[in-house]
mmCIF file of C-alpha atoms in Angstrom:
data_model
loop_
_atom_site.group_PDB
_atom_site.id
_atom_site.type_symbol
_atom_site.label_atom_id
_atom_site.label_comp_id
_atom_site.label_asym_id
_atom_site.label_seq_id
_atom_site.Cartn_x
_atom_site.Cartn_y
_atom_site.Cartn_z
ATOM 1 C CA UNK A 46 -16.281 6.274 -8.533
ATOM 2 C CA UNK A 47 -19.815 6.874 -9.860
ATOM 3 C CA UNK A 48 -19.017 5.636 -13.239
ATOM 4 C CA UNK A 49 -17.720 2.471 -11.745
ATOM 5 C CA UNK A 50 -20.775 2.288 -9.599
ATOM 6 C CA UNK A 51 -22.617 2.176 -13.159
ATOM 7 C CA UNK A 52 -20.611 -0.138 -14.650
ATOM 8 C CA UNK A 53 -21.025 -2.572 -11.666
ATOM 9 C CA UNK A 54 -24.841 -2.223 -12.177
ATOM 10 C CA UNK A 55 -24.439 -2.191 -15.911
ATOM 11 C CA UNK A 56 -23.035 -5.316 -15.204
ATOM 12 C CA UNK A 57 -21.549 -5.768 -18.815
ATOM 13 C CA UNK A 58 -19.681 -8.509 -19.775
ATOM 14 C CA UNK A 59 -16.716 -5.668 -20.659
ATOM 15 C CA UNK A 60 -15.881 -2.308 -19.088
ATOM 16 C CA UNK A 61 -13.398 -0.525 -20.408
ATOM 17 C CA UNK A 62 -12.398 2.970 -18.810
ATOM 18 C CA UNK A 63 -11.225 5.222 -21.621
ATOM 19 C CA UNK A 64 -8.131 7.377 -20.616
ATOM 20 C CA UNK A 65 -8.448 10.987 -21.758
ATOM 21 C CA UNK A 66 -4.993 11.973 -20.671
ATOM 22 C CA UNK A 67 -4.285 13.984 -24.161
ATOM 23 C CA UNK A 68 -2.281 16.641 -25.175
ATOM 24 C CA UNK A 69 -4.035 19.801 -25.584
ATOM 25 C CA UNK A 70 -6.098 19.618 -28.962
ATOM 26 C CA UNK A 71 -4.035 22.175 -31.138
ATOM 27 C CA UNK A 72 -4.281 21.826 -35.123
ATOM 28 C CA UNK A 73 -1.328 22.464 -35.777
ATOM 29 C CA UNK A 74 0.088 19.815 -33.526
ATOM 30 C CA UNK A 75 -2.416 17.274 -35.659
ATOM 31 C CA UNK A 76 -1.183 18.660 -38.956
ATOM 32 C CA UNK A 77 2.607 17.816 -38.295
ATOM 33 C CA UNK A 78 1.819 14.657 -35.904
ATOM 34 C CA UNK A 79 -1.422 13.208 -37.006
ATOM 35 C CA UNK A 80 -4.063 12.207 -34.499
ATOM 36 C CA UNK A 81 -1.998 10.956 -31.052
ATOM 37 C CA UNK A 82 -1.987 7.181 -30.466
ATOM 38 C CA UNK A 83 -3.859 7.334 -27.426
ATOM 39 C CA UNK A 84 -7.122 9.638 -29.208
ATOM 40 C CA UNK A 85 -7.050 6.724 -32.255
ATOM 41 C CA UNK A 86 -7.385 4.301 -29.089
ATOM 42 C CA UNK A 87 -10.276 5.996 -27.689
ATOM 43 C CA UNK A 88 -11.850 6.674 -30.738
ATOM 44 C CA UNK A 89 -11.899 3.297 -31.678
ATOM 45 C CA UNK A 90 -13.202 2.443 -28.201
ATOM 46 C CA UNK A 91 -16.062 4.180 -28.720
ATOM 47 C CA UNK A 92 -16.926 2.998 -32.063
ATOM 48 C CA UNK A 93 -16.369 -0.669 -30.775
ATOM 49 C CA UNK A 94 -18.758 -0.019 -27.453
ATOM 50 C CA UNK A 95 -22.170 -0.907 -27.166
ATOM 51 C CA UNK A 96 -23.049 1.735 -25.302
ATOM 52 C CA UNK A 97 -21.167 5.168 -23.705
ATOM 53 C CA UNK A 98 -21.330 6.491 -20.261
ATOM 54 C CA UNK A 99 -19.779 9.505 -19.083
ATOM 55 C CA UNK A 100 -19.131 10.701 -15.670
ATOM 56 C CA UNK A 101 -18.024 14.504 -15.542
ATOM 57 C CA UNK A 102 -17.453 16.420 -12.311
ATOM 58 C CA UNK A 103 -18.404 20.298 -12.321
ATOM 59 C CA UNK A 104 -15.808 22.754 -12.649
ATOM 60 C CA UNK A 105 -16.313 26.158 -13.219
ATOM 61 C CA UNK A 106 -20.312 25.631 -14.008
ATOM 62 C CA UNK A 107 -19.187 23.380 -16.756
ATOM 63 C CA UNK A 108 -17.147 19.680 -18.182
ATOM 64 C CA UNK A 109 -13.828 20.045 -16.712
ATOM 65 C CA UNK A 110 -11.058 20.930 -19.718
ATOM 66 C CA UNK A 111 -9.799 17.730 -19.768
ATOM 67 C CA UNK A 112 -13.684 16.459 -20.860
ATOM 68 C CA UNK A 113 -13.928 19.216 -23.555
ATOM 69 C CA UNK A 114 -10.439 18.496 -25.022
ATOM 70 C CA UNK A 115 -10.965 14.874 -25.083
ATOM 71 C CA UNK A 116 -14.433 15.551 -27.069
ATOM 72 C CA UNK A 117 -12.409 17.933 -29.978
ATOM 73 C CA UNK A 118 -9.396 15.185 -30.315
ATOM 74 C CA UNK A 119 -11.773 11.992 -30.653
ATOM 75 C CA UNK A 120 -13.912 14.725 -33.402
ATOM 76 C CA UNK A 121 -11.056 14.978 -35.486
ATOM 77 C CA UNK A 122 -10.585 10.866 -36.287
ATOM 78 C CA UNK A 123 -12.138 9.764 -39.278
ATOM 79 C CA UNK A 124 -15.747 8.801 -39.000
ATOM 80 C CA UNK A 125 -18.010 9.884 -36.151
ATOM 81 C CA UNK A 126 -17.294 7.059 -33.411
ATOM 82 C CA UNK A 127 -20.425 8.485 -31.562
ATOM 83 C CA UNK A 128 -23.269 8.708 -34.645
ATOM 84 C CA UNK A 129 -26.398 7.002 -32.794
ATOM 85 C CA UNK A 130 -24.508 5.365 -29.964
ATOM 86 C CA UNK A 131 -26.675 5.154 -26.737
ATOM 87 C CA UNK A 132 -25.098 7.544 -24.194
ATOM 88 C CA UNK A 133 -25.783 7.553 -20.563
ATOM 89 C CA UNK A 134 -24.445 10.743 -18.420
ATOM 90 C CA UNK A 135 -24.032 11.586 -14.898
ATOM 91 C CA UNK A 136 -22.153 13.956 -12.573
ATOM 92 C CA UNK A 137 -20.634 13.877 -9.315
ATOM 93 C CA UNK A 138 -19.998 17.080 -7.705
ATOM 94 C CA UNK A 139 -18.912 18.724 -3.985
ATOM 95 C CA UNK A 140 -21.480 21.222 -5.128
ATOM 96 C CA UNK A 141 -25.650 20.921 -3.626
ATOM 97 C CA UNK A 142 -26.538 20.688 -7.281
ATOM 98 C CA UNK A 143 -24.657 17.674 -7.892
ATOM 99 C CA UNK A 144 -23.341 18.401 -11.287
ATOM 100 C CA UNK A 145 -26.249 19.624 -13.028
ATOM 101 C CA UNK A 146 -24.543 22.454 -14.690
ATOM 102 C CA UNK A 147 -21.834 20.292 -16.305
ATOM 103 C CA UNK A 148 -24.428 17.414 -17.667
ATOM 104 C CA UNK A 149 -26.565 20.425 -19.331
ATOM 105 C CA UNK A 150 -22.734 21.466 -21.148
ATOM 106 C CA UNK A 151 -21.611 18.418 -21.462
ATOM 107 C CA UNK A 152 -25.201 17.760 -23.514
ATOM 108 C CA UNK A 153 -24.403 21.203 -25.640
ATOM 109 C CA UNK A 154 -21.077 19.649 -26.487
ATOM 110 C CA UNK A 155 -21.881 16.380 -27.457
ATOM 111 C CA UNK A 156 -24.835 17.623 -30.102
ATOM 112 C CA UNK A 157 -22.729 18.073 -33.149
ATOM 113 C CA UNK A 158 -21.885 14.617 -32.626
ATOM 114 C CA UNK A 159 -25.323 12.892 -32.932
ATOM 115 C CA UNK A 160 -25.407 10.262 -30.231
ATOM 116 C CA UNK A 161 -28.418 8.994 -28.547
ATOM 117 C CA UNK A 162 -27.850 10.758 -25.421
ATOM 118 C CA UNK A 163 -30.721 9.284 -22.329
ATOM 119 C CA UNK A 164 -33.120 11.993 -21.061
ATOM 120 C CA UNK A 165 -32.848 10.924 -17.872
ATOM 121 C CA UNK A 166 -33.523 9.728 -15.103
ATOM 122 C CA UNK A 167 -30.894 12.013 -14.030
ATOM 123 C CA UNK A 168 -27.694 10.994 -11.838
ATOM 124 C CA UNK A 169 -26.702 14.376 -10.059
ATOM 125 C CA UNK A 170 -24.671 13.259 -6.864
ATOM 126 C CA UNK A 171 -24.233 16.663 -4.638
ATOM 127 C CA UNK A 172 -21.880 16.713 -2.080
ATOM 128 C CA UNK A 173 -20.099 13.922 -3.615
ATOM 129 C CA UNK A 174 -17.174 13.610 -1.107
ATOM 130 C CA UNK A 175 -19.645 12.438 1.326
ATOM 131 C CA UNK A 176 -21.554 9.795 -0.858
ATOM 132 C CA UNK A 177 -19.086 7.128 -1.445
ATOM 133 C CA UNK A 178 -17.908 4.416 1.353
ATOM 134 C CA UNK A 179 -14.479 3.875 1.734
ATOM 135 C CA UNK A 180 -14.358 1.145 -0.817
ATOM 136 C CA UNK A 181 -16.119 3.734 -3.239
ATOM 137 C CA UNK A 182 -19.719 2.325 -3.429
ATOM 138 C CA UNK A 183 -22.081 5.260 -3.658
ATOM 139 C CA UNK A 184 -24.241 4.902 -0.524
ATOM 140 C CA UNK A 185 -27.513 7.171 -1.181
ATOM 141 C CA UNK A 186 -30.373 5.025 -1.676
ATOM 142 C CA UNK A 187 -31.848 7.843 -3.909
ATOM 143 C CA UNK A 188 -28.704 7.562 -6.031
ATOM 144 C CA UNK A 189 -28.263 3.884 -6.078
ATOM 145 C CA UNK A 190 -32.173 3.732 -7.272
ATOM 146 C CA UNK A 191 -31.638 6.423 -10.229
ATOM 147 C CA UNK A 192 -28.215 5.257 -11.196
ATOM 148 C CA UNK A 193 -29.939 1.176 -11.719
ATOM 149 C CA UNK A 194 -32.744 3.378 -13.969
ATOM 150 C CA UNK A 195 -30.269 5.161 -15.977
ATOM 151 C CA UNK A 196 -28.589 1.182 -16.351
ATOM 152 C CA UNK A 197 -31.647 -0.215 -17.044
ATOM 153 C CA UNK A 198 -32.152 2.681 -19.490
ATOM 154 C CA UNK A 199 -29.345 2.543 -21.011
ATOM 155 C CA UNK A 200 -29.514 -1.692 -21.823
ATOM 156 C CA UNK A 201 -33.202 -1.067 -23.073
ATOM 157 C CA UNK A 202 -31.338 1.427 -25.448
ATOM 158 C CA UNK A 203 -28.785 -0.615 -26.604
ATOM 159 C CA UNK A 204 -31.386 -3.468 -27.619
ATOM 160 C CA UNK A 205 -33.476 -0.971 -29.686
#
């Protein structure tokens, strides 16, 4: 919900939510297989895209598995899809911290990949299940006010 929330205030003239639903990364599966349709996809998404955003959740202090294998499929495609692409992140979380532990691992992760990740201002939505309406629009002014930053951000990046 909070990426869609960006994307709304983004207000790009395309959205496209990448799907992530991979096999686990295994290199022997990409040896006798080749890179799965569905990473190609995605990689090419990215290369295509203006602009990245990523919403993670917090599980276990860190990107959820699904996030981390997603990341080591689209690293094996030819190229480097991310190499200086302007990346916004966030997090929503049930945790107080709203994520915070998962953006710092999801920036660790995403360093051998050389994007132009955005320093902030930082989206960390705590106690997420109580921050969206029922039609999923994140209510906290706070939030709403950091989330149109990291937007405007992330369009001043894009135009650099």
């Amino acid at each position: 919900m909070l990426m869609r929330n960006a994307a709304e205030i983004f207000a790009a003239d395309e959205f496209i939510e990448g799907d992530t639903n991979f096999p686990l990364f295994n290199a022997d599966l990409q040896d006798a297989e080749g890179i799965p349709p569905a990473v190609q996809k995605l990689s090419d998404q990215i290369a295509a895209a203006d602009a990245v955003i990523i919403s993670t959740p917090e599980y276990n202090k860190a990107i959820s598995g699904s996030l981390k294998n997603a990341l080591d499929w689209v690293s094996r495609t030819e190229g480097n899809p991310w190499k200086d692409k302007p990346l916004a992140i966030m997090s929503a979380a049930a945790g107080r911290a709203g994520g915070e532990r998962s953006q710092f691992s999801l920036r660790l992760a995403m360093m051998p990949f050389r994007t132009h990740i955005l320093q902030g201002p930082e989206v960390l939505v705590g106690g997420s299940s109580n921050e969206f309406d029922e039609n999923g629009k994140l209510t906290g002014e706070t939030y709403v006010k950091f989330l149109t930053e990291l937007m405007d951000e992330l369009r001043a990046a894009i135009r650099r």
